[in-house]
mmCIF file of C-alpha atoms in Angstrom:
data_model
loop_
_atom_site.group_PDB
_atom_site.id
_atom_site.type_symbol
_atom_site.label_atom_id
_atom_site.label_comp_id
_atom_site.label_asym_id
_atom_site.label_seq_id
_atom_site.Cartn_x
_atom_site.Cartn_y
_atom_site.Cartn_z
ATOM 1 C CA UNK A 1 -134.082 136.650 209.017
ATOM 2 C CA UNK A 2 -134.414 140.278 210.101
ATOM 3 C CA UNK A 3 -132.526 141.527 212.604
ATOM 4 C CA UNK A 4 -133.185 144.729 214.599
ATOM 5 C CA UNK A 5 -129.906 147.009 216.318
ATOM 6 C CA UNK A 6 -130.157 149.108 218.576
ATOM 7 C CA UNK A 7 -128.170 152.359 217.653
ATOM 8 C CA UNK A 8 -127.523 154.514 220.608
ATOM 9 C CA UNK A 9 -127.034 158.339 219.772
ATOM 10 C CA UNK A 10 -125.241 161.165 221.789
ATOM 11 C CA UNK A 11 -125.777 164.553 221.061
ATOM 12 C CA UNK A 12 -123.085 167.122 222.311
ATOM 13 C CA UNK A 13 -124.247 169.874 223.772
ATOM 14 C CA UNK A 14 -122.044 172.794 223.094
ATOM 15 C CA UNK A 15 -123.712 174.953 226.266
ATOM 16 C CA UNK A 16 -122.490 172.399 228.392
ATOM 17 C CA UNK A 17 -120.576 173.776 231.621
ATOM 18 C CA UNK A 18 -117.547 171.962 232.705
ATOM 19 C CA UNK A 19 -118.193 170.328 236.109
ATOM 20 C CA UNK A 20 -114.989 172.250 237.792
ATOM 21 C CA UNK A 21 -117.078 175.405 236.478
ATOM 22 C CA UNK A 22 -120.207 174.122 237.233
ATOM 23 C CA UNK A 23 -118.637 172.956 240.848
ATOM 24 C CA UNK A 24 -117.316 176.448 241.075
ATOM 25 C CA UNK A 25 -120.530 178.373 240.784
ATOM 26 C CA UNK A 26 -122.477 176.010 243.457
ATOM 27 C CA UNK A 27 -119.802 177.207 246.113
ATOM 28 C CA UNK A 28 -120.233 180.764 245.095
ATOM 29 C CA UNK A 29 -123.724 180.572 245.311
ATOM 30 C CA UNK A 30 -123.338 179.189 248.490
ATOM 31 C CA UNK A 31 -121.256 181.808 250.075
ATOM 32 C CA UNK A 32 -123.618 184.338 248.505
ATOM 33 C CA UNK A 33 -126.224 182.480 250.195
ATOM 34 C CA UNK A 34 -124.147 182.619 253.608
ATOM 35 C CA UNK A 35 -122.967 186.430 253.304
ATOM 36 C CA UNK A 36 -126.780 187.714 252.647
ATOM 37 C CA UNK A 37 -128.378 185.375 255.455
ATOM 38 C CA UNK A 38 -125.921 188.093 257.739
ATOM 39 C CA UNK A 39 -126.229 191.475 256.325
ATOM 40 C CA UNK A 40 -126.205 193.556 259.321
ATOM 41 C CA UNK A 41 -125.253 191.052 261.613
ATOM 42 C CA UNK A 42 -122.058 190.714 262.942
ATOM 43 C CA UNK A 43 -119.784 187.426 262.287
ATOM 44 C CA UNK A 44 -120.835 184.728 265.075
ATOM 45 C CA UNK A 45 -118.278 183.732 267.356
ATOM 46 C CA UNK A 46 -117.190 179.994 267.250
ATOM 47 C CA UNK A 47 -119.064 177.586 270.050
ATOM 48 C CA UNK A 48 -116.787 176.457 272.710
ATOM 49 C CA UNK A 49 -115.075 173.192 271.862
ATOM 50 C CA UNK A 50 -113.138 170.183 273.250
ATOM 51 C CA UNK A 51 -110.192 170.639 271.447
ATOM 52 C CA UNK A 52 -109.642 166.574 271.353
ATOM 53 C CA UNK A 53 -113.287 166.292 269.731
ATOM 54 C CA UNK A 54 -112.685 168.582 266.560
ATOM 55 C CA UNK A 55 -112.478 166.741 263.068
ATOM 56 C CA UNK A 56 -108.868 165.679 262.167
ATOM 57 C CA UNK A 57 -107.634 165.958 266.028
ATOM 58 C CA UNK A 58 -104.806 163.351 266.574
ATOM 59 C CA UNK A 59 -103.149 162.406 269.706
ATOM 60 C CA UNK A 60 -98.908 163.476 269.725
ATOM 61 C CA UNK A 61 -96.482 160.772 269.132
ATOM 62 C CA UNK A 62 -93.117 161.431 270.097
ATOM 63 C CA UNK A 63 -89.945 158.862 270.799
ATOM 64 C CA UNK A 64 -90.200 158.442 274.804
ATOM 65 C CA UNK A 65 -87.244 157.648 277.243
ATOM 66 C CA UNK A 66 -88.185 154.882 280.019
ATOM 67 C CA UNK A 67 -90.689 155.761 282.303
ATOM 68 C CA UNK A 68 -89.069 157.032 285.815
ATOM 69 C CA UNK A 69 -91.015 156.135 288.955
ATOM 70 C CA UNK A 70 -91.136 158.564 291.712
ATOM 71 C CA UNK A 71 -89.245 157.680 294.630
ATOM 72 C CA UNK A 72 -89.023 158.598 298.254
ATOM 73 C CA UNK A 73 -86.176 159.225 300.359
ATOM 74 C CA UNK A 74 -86.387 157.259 303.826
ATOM 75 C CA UNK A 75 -87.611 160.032 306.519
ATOM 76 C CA UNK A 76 -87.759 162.523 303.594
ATOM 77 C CA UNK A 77 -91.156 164.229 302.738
ATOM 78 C CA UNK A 78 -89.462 165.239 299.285
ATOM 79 C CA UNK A 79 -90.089 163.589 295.890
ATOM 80 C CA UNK A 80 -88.014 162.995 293.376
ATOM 81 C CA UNK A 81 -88.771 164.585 290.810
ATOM 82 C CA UNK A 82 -90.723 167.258 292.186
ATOM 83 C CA UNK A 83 -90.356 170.738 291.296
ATOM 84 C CA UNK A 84 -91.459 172.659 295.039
ATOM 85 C CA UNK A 85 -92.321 171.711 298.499
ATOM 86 C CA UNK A 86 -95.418 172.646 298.421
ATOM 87 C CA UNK A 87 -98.223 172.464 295.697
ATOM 88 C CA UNK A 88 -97.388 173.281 292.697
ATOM 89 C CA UNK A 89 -100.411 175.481 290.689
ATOM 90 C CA UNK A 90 -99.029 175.188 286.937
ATOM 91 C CA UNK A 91 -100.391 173.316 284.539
ATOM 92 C CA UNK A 92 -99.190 169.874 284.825
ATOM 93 C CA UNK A 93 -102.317 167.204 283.770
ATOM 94 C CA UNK A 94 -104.878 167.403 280.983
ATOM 95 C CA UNK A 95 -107.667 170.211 281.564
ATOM 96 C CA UNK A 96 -105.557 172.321 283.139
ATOM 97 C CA UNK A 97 -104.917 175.852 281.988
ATOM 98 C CA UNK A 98 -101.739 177.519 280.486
ATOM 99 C CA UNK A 99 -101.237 181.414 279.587
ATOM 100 C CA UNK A 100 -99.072 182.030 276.118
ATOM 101 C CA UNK A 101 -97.017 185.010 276.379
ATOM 102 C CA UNK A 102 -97.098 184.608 272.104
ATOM 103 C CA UNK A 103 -94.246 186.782 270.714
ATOM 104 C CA UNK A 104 -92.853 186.460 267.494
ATOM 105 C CA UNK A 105 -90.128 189.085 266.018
ATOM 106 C CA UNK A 106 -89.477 188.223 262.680
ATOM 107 C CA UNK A 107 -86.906 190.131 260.498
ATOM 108 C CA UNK A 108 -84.833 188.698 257.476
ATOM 109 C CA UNK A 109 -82.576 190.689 255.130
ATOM 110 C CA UNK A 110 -80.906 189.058 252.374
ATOM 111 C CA UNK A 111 -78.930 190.566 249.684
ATOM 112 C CA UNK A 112 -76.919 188.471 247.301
ATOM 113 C CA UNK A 113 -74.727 189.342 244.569
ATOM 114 C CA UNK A 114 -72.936 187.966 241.853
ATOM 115 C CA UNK A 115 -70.911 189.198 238.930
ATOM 116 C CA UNK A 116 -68.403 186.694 236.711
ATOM 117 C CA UNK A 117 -66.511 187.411 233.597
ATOM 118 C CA UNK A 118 -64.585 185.467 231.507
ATOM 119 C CA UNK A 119 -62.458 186.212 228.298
ATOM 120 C CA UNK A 120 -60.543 184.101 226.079
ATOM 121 C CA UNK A 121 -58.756 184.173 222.976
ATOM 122 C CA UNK A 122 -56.321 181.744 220.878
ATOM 123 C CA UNK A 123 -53.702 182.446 217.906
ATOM 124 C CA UNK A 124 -52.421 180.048 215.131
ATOM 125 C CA UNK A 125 -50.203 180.832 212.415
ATOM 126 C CA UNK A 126 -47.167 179.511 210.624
ATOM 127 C CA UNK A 127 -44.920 181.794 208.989
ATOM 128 C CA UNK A 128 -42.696 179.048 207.818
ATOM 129 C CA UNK A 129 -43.829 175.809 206.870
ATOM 130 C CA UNK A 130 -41.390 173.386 204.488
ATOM 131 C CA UNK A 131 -41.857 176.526 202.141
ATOM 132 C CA UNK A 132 -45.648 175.910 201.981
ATOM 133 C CA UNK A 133 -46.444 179.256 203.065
ATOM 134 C CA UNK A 134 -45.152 180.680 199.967
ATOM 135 C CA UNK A 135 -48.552 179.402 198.127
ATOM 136 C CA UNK A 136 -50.819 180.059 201.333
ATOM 137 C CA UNK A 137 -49.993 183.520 200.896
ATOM 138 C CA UNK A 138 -51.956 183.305 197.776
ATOM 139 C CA UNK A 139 -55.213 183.124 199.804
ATOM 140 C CA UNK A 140 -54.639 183.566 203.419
ATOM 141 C CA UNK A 141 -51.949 185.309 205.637
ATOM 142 C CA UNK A 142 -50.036 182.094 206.958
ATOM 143 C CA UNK A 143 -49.344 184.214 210.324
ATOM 144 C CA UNK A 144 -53.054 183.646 211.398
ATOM 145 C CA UNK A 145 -54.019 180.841 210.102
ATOM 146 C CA UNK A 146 -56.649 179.970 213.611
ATOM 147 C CA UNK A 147 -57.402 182.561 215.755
ATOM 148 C CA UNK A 148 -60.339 181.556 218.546
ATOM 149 C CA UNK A 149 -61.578 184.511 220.928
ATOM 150 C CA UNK A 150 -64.952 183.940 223.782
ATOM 151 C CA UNK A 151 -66.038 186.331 226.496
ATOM 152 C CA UNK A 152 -68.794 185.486 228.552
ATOM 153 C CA UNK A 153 -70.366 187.463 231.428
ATOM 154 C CA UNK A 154 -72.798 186.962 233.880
ATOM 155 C CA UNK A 155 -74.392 189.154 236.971
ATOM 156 C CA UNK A 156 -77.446 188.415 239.136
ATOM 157 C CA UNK A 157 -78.592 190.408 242.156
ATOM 158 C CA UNK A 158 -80.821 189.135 244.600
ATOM 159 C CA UNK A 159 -82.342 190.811 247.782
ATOM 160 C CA UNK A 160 -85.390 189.773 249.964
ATOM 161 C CA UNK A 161 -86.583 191.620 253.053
ATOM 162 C CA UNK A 162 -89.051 190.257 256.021
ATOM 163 C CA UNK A 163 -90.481 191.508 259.032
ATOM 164 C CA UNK A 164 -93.016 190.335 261.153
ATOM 165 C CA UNK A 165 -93.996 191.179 264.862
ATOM 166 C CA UNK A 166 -96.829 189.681 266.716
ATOM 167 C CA UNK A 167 -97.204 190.196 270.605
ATOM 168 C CA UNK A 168 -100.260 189.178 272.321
ATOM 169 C CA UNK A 169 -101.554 186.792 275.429
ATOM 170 C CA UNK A 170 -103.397 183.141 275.100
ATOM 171 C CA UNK A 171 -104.495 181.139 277.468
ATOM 172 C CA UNK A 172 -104.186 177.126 276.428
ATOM 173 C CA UNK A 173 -105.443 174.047 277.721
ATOM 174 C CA UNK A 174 -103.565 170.466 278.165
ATOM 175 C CA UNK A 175 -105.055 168.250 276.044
ATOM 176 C CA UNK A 176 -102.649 165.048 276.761
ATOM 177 C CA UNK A 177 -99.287 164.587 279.004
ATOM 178 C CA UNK A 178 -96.613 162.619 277.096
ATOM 179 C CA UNK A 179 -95.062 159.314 279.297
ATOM 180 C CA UNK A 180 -91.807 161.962 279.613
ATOM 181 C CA UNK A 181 -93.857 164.723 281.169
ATOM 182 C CA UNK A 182 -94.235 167.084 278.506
ATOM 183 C CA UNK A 183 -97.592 168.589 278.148
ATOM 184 C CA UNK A 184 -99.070 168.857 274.739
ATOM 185 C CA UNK A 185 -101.221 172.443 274.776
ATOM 186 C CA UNK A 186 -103.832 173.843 272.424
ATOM 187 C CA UNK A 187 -105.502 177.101 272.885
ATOM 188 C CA UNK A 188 -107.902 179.131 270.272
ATOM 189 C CA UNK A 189 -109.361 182.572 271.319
ATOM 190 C CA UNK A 190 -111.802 184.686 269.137
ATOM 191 C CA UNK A 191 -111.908 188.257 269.130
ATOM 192 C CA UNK A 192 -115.029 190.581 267.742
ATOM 193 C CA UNK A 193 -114.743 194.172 267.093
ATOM 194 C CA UNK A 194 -117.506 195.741 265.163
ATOM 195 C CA UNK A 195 -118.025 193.547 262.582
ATOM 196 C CA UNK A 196 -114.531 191.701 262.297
ATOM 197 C CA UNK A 197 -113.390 188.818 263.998
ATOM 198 C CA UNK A 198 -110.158 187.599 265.261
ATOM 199 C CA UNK A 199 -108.672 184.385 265.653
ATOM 200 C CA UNK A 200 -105.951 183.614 267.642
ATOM 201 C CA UNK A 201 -104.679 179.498 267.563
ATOM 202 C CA UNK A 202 -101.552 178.284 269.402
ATOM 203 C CA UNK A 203 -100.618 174.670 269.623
ATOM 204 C CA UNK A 204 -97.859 172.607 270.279
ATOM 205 C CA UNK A 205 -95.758 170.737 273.229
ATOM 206 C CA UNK A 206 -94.179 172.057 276.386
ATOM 207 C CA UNK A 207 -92.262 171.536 279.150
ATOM 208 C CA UNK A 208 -93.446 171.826 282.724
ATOM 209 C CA UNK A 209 -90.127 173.108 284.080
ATOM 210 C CA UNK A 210 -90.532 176.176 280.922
ATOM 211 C CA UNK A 211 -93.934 177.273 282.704
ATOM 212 C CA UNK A 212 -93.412 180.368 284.999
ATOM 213 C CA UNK A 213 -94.212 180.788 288.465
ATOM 214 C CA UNK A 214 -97.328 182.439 287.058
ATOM 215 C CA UNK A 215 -98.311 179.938 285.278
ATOM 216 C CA UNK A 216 -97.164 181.222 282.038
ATOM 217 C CA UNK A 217 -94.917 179.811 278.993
ATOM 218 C CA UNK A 218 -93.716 182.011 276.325
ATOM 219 C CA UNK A 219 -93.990 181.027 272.837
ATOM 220 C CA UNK A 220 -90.259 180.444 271.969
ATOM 221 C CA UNK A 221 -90.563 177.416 274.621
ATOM 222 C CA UNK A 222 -93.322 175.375 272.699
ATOM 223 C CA UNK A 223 -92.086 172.730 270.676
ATOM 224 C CA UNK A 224 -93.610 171.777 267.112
ATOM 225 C CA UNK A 225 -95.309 175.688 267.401
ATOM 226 C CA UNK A 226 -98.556 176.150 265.407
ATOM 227 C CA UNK A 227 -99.305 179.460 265.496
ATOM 228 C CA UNK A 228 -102.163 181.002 263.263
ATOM 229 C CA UNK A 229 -103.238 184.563 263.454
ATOM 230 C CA UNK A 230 -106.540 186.028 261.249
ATOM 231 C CA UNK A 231 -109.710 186.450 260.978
ATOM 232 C CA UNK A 232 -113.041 186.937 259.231
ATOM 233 C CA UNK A 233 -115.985 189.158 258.302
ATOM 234 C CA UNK A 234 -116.290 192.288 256.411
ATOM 235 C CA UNK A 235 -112.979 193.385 256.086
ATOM 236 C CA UNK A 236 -111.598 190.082 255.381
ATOM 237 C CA UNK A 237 -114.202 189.289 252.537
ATOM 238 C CA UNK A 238 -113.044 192.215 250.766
ATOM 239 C CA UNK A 239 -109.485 191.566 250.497
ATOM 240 C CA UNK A 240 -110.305 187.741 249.290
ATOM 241 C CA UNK A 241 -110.508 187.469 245.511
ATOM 242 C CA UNK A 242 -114.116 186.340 244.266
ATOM 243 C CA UNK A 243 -114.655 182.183 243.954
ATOM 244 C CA UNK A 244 -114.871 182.655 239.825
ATOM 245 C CA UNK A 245 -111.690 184.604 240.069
ATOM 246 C CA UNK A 246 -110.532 181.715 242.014
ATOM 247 C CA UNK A 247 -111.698 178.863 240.171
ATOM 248 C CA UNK A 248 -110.212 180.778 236.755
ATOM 249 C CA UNK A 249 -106.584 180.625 238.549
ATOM 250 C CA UNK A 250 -106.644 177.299 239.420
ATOM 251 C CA UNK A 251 -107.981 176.588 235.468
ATOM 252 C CA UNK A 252 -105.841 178.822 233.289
ATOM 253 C CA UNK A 253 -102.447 177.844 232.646
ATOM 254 C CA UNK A 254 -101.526 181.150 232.045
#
């Protein structure tokens, strides 16, 4: 009986590009694609968002003390709890507005040094020995028979030096008051000139007795800060290294 196989052959083909290459490429061409759609147009500012909306947005979790219900005194128009008389116009429920006085003053100066030596030595002899040292004499001086010596030394110097200063104003909106009171704030603001844009993003959690009669917080206050400064366009593409340059990083080990 004849029987028939079927033989399956692969052919390598030594042309082929790697797929993290390959991958690599498609994204540059892309961007290429992006940056020529806008030569000679400026960088288009970002719609305005619901903050809650965006991709990845998740509510704040924090531990929460038990909920304290507001209580009035008998013949008493005060509240307890309440911080004026009269209205209060701060932020204090979700939608309503918050200016950041953001200032951050960053300096760090380290130096560190260290220096450590060590020397040590050790002597063995015997210049009388049952009368043995009479034939070690022969061959070796019997006064130094061991003699052990080590010096080690090490210094390291270390120095590192920071500074960083940022001072501007951003108004925020509450997206979500915790059961304790606290306000959780997010704020973004975008900033063209010529053909470089600015980004501005401030997050994090507040207190409503931290807000200013002006309605203002300053950035020290926030709790669980996010602060990101940058931006994008012309300038900004220019001090980025190319996506092959990139890709090659990531892919050489050395």
């Amino acid at each position: 009986m004849l029987q028939l196989r079927t033989v399956t052959m692969t052919r390598t083909n030594p042309f082929a590009i790697p797929a993290t290459l390959g991958l690599g490429l498609m994204l540059g061409a892309c961007g290429a694609a992006d940056r020529l759609a806008n030569v000679g147009q400026a960088p288009a500012l970002s719609p305005i968002e619901d903050p809650t909306a965006a991709k990845g947005y998740k509510p704040v979790q924090m531990p929460m003390p038990p909920i304290e219900h507001a209580s009035f005194a008998p013949n008493s128009l005060w509240r307890t709890g309440s911080r004026a008389f009269f209205k209060d116009q701060r932020a204090r429920q979700v939608g309503d507005l918050v200016t950041v006085k953001v200032k951050v003053t960053d300096r760090a100066q380290l130096d560190n040094t260290t220096k450590r030596s060590r020397k040590n030595g050790e002597d063995l002899g015997a210049e009388n020995f049952f009368g043995s040292e009479s034939k070690w004499k022969k061959n070796a001086d019997p006064s130094s028979f061991l003699k052990l010596d080590s010096d080690s030394s090490s210094e390291g110097t270390g120095s590192v030096r920071r500074a960083e200063q940022l001072t501007t104003n951003v108004a925020a909106a509450v997206t979500q008051t915790l059961p304790n009171g606290n306000l959780v704030i997010e704020g973004k603001q975008e900033i063209r000139v010529n053909f470089e844009v600015r980004e501005l993003i401030v997050a994090g959690v507040i207190r409503p007795e931290d807000i200013e009669s002006d309605n203002t917080i300053e950035s020290a206050k926030i709790a669980q800060a996010r602060i990101a400064y940058g931006g994008r366009g012309q300038i900004t593409d220019v001090q980025q290294p190319r996506y092959g340059q990139q890709v090659m990083d990531i892919l050489l080990p050395f």
